[in-house]
Amino acid sequence: DVSELADRLHRELRLHPGALAPEKADEPVRKVLGAMLTQVKGLTELRNRYGVGHGRLRRSPLQPRHARLAARAASASAHFILETLDDENAPWRKHRDSES
């Protein structure tokens, strides 16, 4: 399940809004990180409902602009995750190092 994988990834990277210490992240940061998770769930639902995977072929009410929105949203999330993985000062690194 993509939503479960995204949730786990965000928790592991210390990006999950529920895992942030209140003094380290203010409410707008929590909202943006929460929206990123919601976005992944929405993209998964779009793909399942309107995608042509598994040999399905049906007409969709969506327009090309919707596809561009979905692609750009997915790209933004992926870039943020990759930048977090590459960040030497990212919270997940500190947490992982303290467990060693």
mmCIF file of N, CA and C in Angstrom:
data_model
loop_
_atom_site.group_PDB
_atom_site.id
_atom_site.type_symbol
_atom_site.label_atom_id
_atom_site.label_comp_id
_atom_site.label_asym_id
_atom_site.label_seq_id
_atom_site.Cartn_x
_atom_site.Cartn_y
_atom_site.Cartn_z
ATOM 1 N N ASP A 1 0.852 -1.177 0.000
ATOM 2 C CA ASP A 1 0.000 0.000 0.000
ATOM 3 C C ASP A 1 0.896 1.239 0.000
ATOM 4 N N VAL A 2 0.739 2.061 -1.001
ATOM 5 C CA VAL A 2 1.585 3.246 -1.156
ATOM 6 C C VAL A 2 1.411 4.206 0.017
ATOM 7 N N SER A 3 0.188 4.369 0.485
ATOM 8 C CA SER A 3 -0.050 5.280 1.610
ATOM 9 C C SER A 3 0.684 4.826 2.865
ATOM 10 N N GLU A 4 0.668 3.524 3.121
ATOM 11 C CA GLU A 4 1.372 2.992 4.291
ATOM 12 C C GLU A 4 2.887 3.149 4.138
ATOM 13 N N LEU A 5 3.376 2.912 2.934
ATOM 14 C CA LEU A 5 4.814 3.087 2.684
ATOM 15 C C LEU A 5 5.231 4.542 2.873
ATOM 16 N N ALA A 6 4.418 5.464 2.374
ATOM 17 C CA ALA A 6 4.723 6.889 2.519
ATOM 18 C C ALA A 6 4.717 7.282 3.989
ATOM 19 N N ASP A 7 3.741 6.785 4.732
ATOM 20 C CA ASP A 7 3.658 7.081 6.162
ATOM 21 C C ASP A 7 4.908 6.567 6.884
ATOM 22 N N ARG A 8 5.301 5.352 6.573
ATOM 23 C CA ARG A 8 6.494 4.769 7.209
ATOM 24 C C ARG A 8 7.755 5.546 6.839
ATOM 25 N N LEU A 9 7.874 5.898 5.564
ATOM 26 C CA LEU A 9 9.033 6.672 5.113
ATOM 27 C C LEU A 9 9.125 8.003 5.842
ATOM 28 N N HIS A 10 7.994 8.695 5.953
ATOM 29 C CA HIS A 10 7.998 9.989 6.639
ATOM 30 C C HIS A 10 8.359 9.842 8.109
ATOM 31 N N ARG A 11 7.911 8.768 8.717
ATOM 32 C CA ARG A 11 8.273 8.535 10.132
ATOM 33 C C ARG A 11 9.774 8.249 10.266
ATOM 34 N N GLU A 12 10.291 7.395 9.384
ATOM 35 C CA GLU A 12 11.721 7.042 9.433
ATOM 36 C C GLU A 12 12.614 8.260 9.209
ATOM 37 N N LEU A 13 12.190 9.159 8.330
ATOM 38 C CA LEU A 13 12.989 10.351 8.018
ATOM 39 C C LEU A 13 12.689 11.516 8.952
ATOM 40 N N ARG A 14 11.836 11.270 9.941
ATOM 41 C CA ARG A 14 11.451 12.305 10.908
ATOM 42 C C ARG A 14 10.765 13.483 10.215
ATOM 43 N N LEU A 15 9.931 13.166 9.235
ATOM 44 C CA LEU A 15 9.172 14.181 8.516
ATOM 45 C C LEU A 15 7.680 14.095 8.817
ATOM 46 N N HIS A 16 7.289 13.082 9.577
ATOM 47 C CA HIS A 16 5.871 12.907 9.887
ATOM 48 C C HIS A 16 5.450 13.994 10.866
ATOM 49 N N PRO A 17 4.368 14.709 10.576
ATOM 50 C CA PRO A 17 3.971 15.816 11.461
ATOM 51 C C PRO A 17 3.708 15.379 12.893
ATOM 52 N N GLY A 18 3.250 14.152 13.083
ATOM 53 C CA GLY A 18 2.985 13.666 14.434
ATOM 54 C C GLY A 18 4.235 13.309 15.210
ATOM 55 N N ALA A 19 5.356 13.177 14.509
ATOM 56 C CA ALA A 19 6.603 12.782 15.161
ATOM 57 C C ALA A 19 7.487 13.973 15.513
ATOM 58 N N LEU A 20 7.073 15.164 15.121
ATOM 59 C CA LEU A 20 7.897 16.342 15.375
ATOM 60 C C LEU A 20 7.683 16.861 16.787
ATOM 61 N N ALA A 21 8.772 17.209 17.426
ATOM 62 C CA ALA A 21 8.685 17.801 18.762
ATOM 63 C C ALA A 21 8.072 19.194 18.627
ATOM 64 N N PRO A 22 7.147 19.552 19.516
ATOM 65 C CA PRO A 22 6.462 20.848 19.385
ATOM 66 C C PRO A 22 7.406 22.041 19.318
ATOM 67 N N GLU A 23 8.499 21.996 20.066
ATOM 68 C CA GLU A 23 9.407 23.148 20.067
ATOM 69 C C GLU A 23 10.274 23.213 18.809
ATOM 70 N N LYS A 24 10.368 22.116 18.063
ATOM 71 C CA LYS A 24 11.229 22.099 16.880
ATOM 72 C C LYS A 24 10.490 22.446 15.600
ATOM 73 N N ALA A 25 9.192 22.350 15.583
ATOM 74 C CA ALA A 25 8.429 22.644 14.372
ATOM 75 C C ALA A 25 7.163 23.391 14.741
ATOM 76 N N ASP A 26 6.972 24.505 14.092
ATOM 77 C CA ASP A 26 5.742 25.230 14.380
ATOM 78 C C ASP A 26 4.601 24.692 13.515
ATOM 79 N N GLU A 27 3.430 25.181 13.745
ATOM 80 C CA GLU A 27 2.228 24.668 13.100
ATOM 81 C C GLU A 27 2.266 24.732 11.572
ATOM 82 N N PRO A 28 2.761 25.796 10.942
ATOM 83 C CA PRO A 28 2.803 25.799 9.477
ATOM 84 C C PRO A 28 3.657 24.666 8.887
ATOM 85 N N VAL A 29 4.760 24.325 9.542
ATOM 86 C CA VAL A 29 5.602 23.223 9.063
ATOM 87 C C VAL A 29 4.837 21.911 9.178
ATOM 88 N N ARG A 30 4.154 21.719 10.293
ATOM 89 C CA ARG A 30 3.335 20.515 10.471
ATOM 90 C C ARG A 30 2.269 20.408 9.388
ATOM 91 N N LYS A 31 1.635 21.531 9.079
ATOM 92 C CA LYS A 31 0.586 21.527 8.058
ATOM 93 C C LYS A 31 1.141 21.142 6.686
ATOM 94 N N VAL A 32 2.288 21.696 6.334
ATOM 95 C CA VAL A 32 2.880 21.393 5.030
ATOM 96 C C VAL A 32 3.289 19.927 4.954
ATOM 97 N N LEU A 33 3.925 19.416 6.000
ATOM 98 C CA LEU A 33 4.320 18.003 6.002
ATOM 99 C C LEU A 33 3.095 17.090 5.991
ATOM 100 N N GLY A 34 2.059 17.473 6.711
ATOM 101 C CA GLY A 34 0.827 16.697 6.692
ATOM 102 C C GLY A 34 0.170 16.723 5.319
ATOM 103 N N ALA A 35 0.208 17.883 4.680
ATOM 104 C CA ALA A 35 -0.362 18.005 3.337
ATOM 105 C C ALA A 35 0.408 17.144 2.344
ATOM 106 N N MET A 36 1.710 17.019 2.542
ATOM 107 C CA MET A 36 2.512 16.187 1.652
ATOM 108 C C MET A 36 2.061 14.726 1.750
ATOM 109 N N LEU A 37 1.784 14.253 2.943
ATOM 110 C CA LEU A 37 1.286 12.882 3.118
ATOM 111 C C LEU A 37 -0.112 12.727 2.516
ATOM 112 N N THR A 38 -0.957 13.706 2.744
ATOM 113 C CA THR A 38 -2.305 13.673 2.176
ATOM 114 C C THR A 38 -2.237 13.655 0.658
ATOM 115 N N GLN A 39 -1.301 14.391 0.111
ATOM 116 C CA GLN A 39 -1.108 14.452 -1.335
ATOM 117 C C GLN A 39 -0.743 13.078 -1.899
ATOM 118 N N VAL A 40 0.130 12.365 -1.220
ATOM 119 C CA VAL A 40 0.507 11.016 -1.673
ATOM 120 C C VAL A 40 -0.728 10.120 -1.698
ATOM 121 N N LYS A 41 -1.540 10.208 -0.665
ATOM 122 C CA LYS A 41 -2.761 9.404 -0.613
ATOM 123 C C LYS A 41 -3.712 9.784 -1.746
ATOM 124 N N GLY A 42 -3.839 11.067 -2.019
ATOM 125 C CA GLY A 42 -4.696 11.527 -3.101
ATOM 126 C C GLY A 42 -4.199 11.079 -4.461
ATOM 127 N N LEU A 43 -2.893 11.134 -4.662
ATOM 128 C CA LEU A 43 -2.324 10.677 -5.934
ATOM 129 C C LEU A 43 -2.552 9.180 -6.129
ATOM 130 N N THR A 44 -2.445 8.426 -5.047
ATOM 131 C CA THR A 44 -2.704 6.987 -5.121
ATOM 132 C C THR A 44 -4.160 6.727 -5.492
ATOM 133 N N GLU A 45 -5.062 7.481 -4.890
ATOM 134 C CA GLU A 45 -6.483 7.321 -5.210
ATOM 135 C C GLU A 45 -6.774 7.699 -6.659
ATOM 136 N N LEU A 46 -6.143 8.782 -7.136
ATOM 137 C CA LEU A 46 -6.311 9.175 -8.543
ATOM 138 C C LEU A 46 -5.860 8.055 -9.473
ATOM 139 N N ARG A 47 -4.717 7.497 -9.185
ATOM 140 C CA ARG A 47 -4.178 6.431 -10.026
ATOM 141 C C ARG A 47 -5.107 5.221 -10.014
ATOM 142 N N ASN A 48 -5.600 4.871 -8.831
ATOM 143 C CA ASN A 48 -6.481 3.708 -8.727
ATOM 144 C C ASN A 48 -7.824 3.939 -9.414
ATOM 145 N N ARG A 49 -8.330 5.148 -9.335
ATOM 146 C CA ARG A 49 -9.643 5.426 -9.909
ATOM 147 C C ARG A 49 -9.595 5.691 -11.406
ATOM 148 N N TYR A 50 -8.584 6.451 -11.849
ATOM 149 C CA TYR A 50 -8.557 6.885 -13.245
ATOM 150 C C TYR A 50 -7.396 6.314 -14.047
ATOM 151 N N GLY A 51 -6.518 5.581 -13.401
ATOM 152 C CA GLY A 51 -5.362 5.027 -14.096
ATOM 153 C C GLY A 51 -5.760 3.939 -15.073
ATOM 154 N N VAL A 52 -4.880 3.683 -16.004
ATOM 155 C CA VAL A 52 -5.167 2.653 -17.014
ATOM 156 C C VAL A 52 -4.346 1.393 -16.750
ATOM 157 N N GLY A 53 -3.843 1.253 -15.530
ATOM 158 C CA GLY A 53 -3.070 0.066 -15.183
ATOM 159 C C GLY A 53 -3.921 -1.193 -15.215
ATOM 160 N N HIS A 54 -3.258 -2.317 -15.262
ATOM 161 C CA HIS A 54 -3.906 -3.627 -15.258
ATOM 162 C C HIS A 54 -4.861 -3.817 -16.435
ATOM 163 N N GLY A 55 -4.550 -3.178 -17.565
ATOM 164 C CA GLY A 55 -5.334 -3.383 -18.775
ATOM 165 C C GLY A 55 -6.670 -2.670 -18.809
ATOM 166 N N ARG A 56 -6.939 -1.831 -17.835
ATOM 167 C CA ARG A 56 -8.207 -1.094 -17.828
ATOM 168 C C ARG A 56 -8.132 0.035 -18.836
ATOM 169 N N LEU A 57 -9.215 0.272 -19.502
ATOM 170 C CA LEU A 57 -9.293 1.369 -20.447
ATOM 171 C C LEU A 57 -10.648 2.032 -20.263
ATOM 172 N N ARG A 58 -10.642 3.230 -19.737
ATOM 173 C CA ARG A 58 -11.907 3.940 -19.549
ATOM 174 C C ARG A 58 -11.677 5.432 -19.725
ATOM 175 N N ARG A 59 -12.729 6.092 -20.008
ATOM 176 C CA ARG A 59 -12.647 7.541 -20.170
ATOM 177 C C ARG A 59 -12.589 8.194 -18.791
ATOM 178 N N SER A 60 -11.816 9.221 -18.706
ATOM 179 C CA SER A 60 -11.649 9.923 -17.446
ATOM 180 C C SER A 60 -12.196 11.344 -17.588
ATOM 181 N N PRO A 61 -12.808 11.861 -16.541
ATOM 182 C CA PRO A 61 -13.271 13.247 -16.579
ATOM 183 C C PRO A 61 -12.125 14.243 -16.371
ATOM 184 N N LEU A 62 -10.943 13.736 -16.098
ATOM 185 C CA LEU A 62 -9.806 14.608 -15.828
ATOM 186 C C LEU A 62 -9.244 15.189 -17.117
ATOM 187 N N GLN A 63 -8.702 16.364 -16.975
ATOM 188 C CA GLN A 63 -8.101 17.082 -18.097
ATOM 189 C C GLN A 63 -6.574 16.992 -17.999
ATOM 190 N N PRO A 64 -5.864 17.336 -19.073
ATOM 191 C CA PRO A 64 -4.401 17.326 -19.012
ATOM 192 C C PRO A 64 -3.841 18.174 -17.868
ATOM 193 N N ARG A 65 -4.525 19.236 -17.510
ATOM 194 C CA ARG A 65 -4.034 20.078 -16.398
ATOM 195 C C ARG A 65 -4.036 19.304 -15.086
ATOM 196 N N HIS A 66 -5.000 18.377 -14.928
ATOM 197 C CA HIS A 66 -5.021 17.550 -13.722
ATOM 198 C C HIS A 66 -3.810 16.617 -13.699
ATOM 199 N N ALA A 67 -3.478 16.072 -14.863
ATOM 200 C CA ALA A 67 -2.305 15.193 -14.957
ATOM 201 C C ALA A 67 -1.031 15.969 -14.647
ATOM 202 N N ARG A 68 -0.942 17.187 -15.151
ATOM 203 C CA ARG A 68 0.246 18.010 -14.862
ATOM 204 C C ARG A 68 0.319 18.342 -13.378
ATOM 205 N N LEU A 69 -0.820 18.642 -12.764
ATOM 206 C CA LEU A 69 -0.841 18.910 -11.324
ATOM 207 C C LEU A 69 -0.352 17.698 -10.552
ATOM 208 N N ALA A 70 -0.864 16.526 -10.891
ATOM 209 C CA ALA A 70 -0.462 15.299 -10.202
ATOM 210 C C ALA A 70 1.033 15.042 -10.385
ATOM 211 N N ALA A 71 1.529 15.204 -11.601
ATOM 212 C CA ALA A 71 2.950 14.957 -11.870
ATOM 213 C C ALA A 71 3.829 15.941 -11.111
ATOM 214 N N ARG A 72 3.440 17.196 -11.082
ATOM 215 C CA ARG A 72 4.244 18.202 -10.372
ATOM 216 C C ARG A 72 4.203 17.985 -8.870
ATOM 217 N N ALA A 73 3.053 17.591 -8.355
ATOM 218 C CA ALA A 73 2.938 17.312 -6.915
ATOM 219 C C ALA A 73 3.818 16.128 -6.535
ATOM 220 N N ALA A 74 3.775 15.069 -7.342
ATOM 221 C CA ALA A 74 4.608 13.898 -7.076
ATOM 222 C C ALA A 74 6.084 14.253 -7.168
ATOM 223 N N SER A 75 6.429 15.073 -8.149
ATOM 224 C CA SER A 75 7.820 15.485 -8.323
ATOM 225 C C SER A 75 8.310 16.304 -7.132
ATOM 226 N N ALA A 76 7.491 17.221 -6.667
ATOM 227 C CA ALA A 76 7.879 18.044 -5.513
ATOM 228 C C ALA A 76 8.116 17.180 -4.283
ATOM 229 N N SER A 77 7.234 16.226 -4.038
ATOM 230 C CA SER A 77 7.402 15.332 -2.883
ATOM 231 C C SER A 77 8.660 14.491 -3.025
ATOM 232 N N ALA A 78 8.877 13.948 -4.205
ATOM 233 C CA ALA A 78 10.059 13.109 -4.425
ATOM 234 C C ALA A 78 11.339 13.908 -4.242
ATOM 235 N N HIS A 79 11.375 15.125 -4.761
ATOM 236 C CA HIS A 79 12.569 15.957 -4.594
ATOM 237 C C HIS A 79 12.825 16.272 -3.123
ATOM 238 N N PHE A 80 11.771 16.561 -2.377
ATOM 239 C CA PHE A 80 11.935 16.858 -0.955
ATOM 240 C C PHE A 80 12.489 15.649 -0.208
ATOM 241 N N ILE A 81 11.970 14.468 -0.513
ATOM 242 C CA ILE A 81 12.465 13.238 0.121
ATOM 243 C C ILE A 81 13.935 13.025 -0.223
ATOM 244 N N LEU A 82 14.285 13.175 -1.498
ATOM 245 C CA LEU A 82 15.677 12.975 -1.921
ATOM 246 C C LEU A 82 16.610 13.996 -1.272
ATOM 247 N N GLU A 83 16.163 15.239 -1.169
ATOM 248 C CA GLU A 83 16.981 16.257 -0.496
ATOM 249 C C GLU A 83 17.144 15.932 0.986
ATOM 250 N N THR A 84 16.105 15.401 1.604
ATOM 251 C CA THR A 84 16.184 15.015 3.013
ATOM 252 C C THR A 84 17.171 13.863 3.194
ATOM 253 N N LEU A 85 17.139 12.911 2.280
ATOM 254 C CA LEU A 85 18.087 11.794 2.348
ATOM 255 C C LEU A 85 19.525 12.263 2.185
ATOM 256 N N ASP A 86 19.712 13.304 1.392
ATOM 257 C CA ASP A 86 21.056 13.819 1.102
ATOM 258 C C ASP A 86 21.561 14.811 2.152
ATOM 259 N N ASP A 87 20.688 15.325 2.973
ATOM 260 C CA ASP A 87 21.034 16.356 3.950
ATOM 261 C C ASP A 87 21.823 15.758 5.115
ATOM 262 N N GLU A 88 23.068 16.198 5.261
ATOM 263 C CA GLU A 88 23.917 15.675 6.339
ATOM 264 C C GLU A 88 23.412 16.071 7.723
ATOM 265 N N ASN A 89 22.606 17.124 7.810
ATOM 266 C CA ASN A 89 22.087 17.587 9.100
ATOM 267 C C ASN A 89 20.624 17.217 9.328
ATOM 268 N N ALA A 90 20.096 16.346 8.509
ATOM 269 C CA ALA A 90 18.690 15.966 8.630
ATOM 270 C C ALA A 90 18.435 15.252 9.955
ATOM 271 N N PRO A 91 17.272 15.477 10.549
ATOM 272 C CA PRO A 91 16.957 14.856 11.848
ATOM 273 C C PRO A 91 17.045 13.339 11.853
ATOM 274 N N TRP A 92 16.724 12.682 10.753
ATOM 275 C CA TRP A 92 16.761 11.215 10.740
ATOM 276 C C TRP A 92 18.178 10.703 10.929
ATOM 277 N N ARG A 93 19.180 11.435 10.446
ATOM 278 C CA ARG A 93 20.571 11.012 10.627
ATOM 279 C C ARG A 93 20.958 11.085 12.103
ATOM 280 N N LYS A 94 20.574 12.152 12.754
ATOM 281 C CA LYS A 94 20.910 12.312 14.174
ATOM 282 C C LYS A 94 20.247 11.225 15.007
ATOM 283 N N HIS A 95 18.990 10.927 14.678
ATOM 284 C CA HIS A 95 18.270 9.894 15.420
ATOM 285 C C HIS A 95 18.928 8.520 15.191
ATOM 286 N N ARG A 96 19.287 8.246 13.943
ATOM 287 C CA ARG A 96 19.908 6.964 13.609
ATOM 288 C C ARG A 96 21.286 6.846 14.276
ATOM 289 N N ASP A 97 22.058 7.924 14.278
ATOM 290 C CA ASP A 97 23.385 7.888 14.900
ATOM 291 C C ASP A 97 23.294 7.691 16.408
ATOM 292 N N SER A 98 22.253 8.234 17.032
ATOM 293 C CA SER A 98 22.129 8.091 18.486
ATOM 294 C C SER A 98 21.719 6.684 18.886
ATOM 295 N N GLU A 99 21.129 5.905 17.942
ATOM 296 C CA GLU A 99 20.757 4.531 18.231
ATOM 297 C C GLU A 99 21.941 3.578 18.142
ATOM 298 N N SER A 100 22.999 4.006 17.453
ATOM 299 C CA SER A 100 24.163 3.128 17.240
ATOM 300 C C SER A 100 25.002 2.977 18.484
#
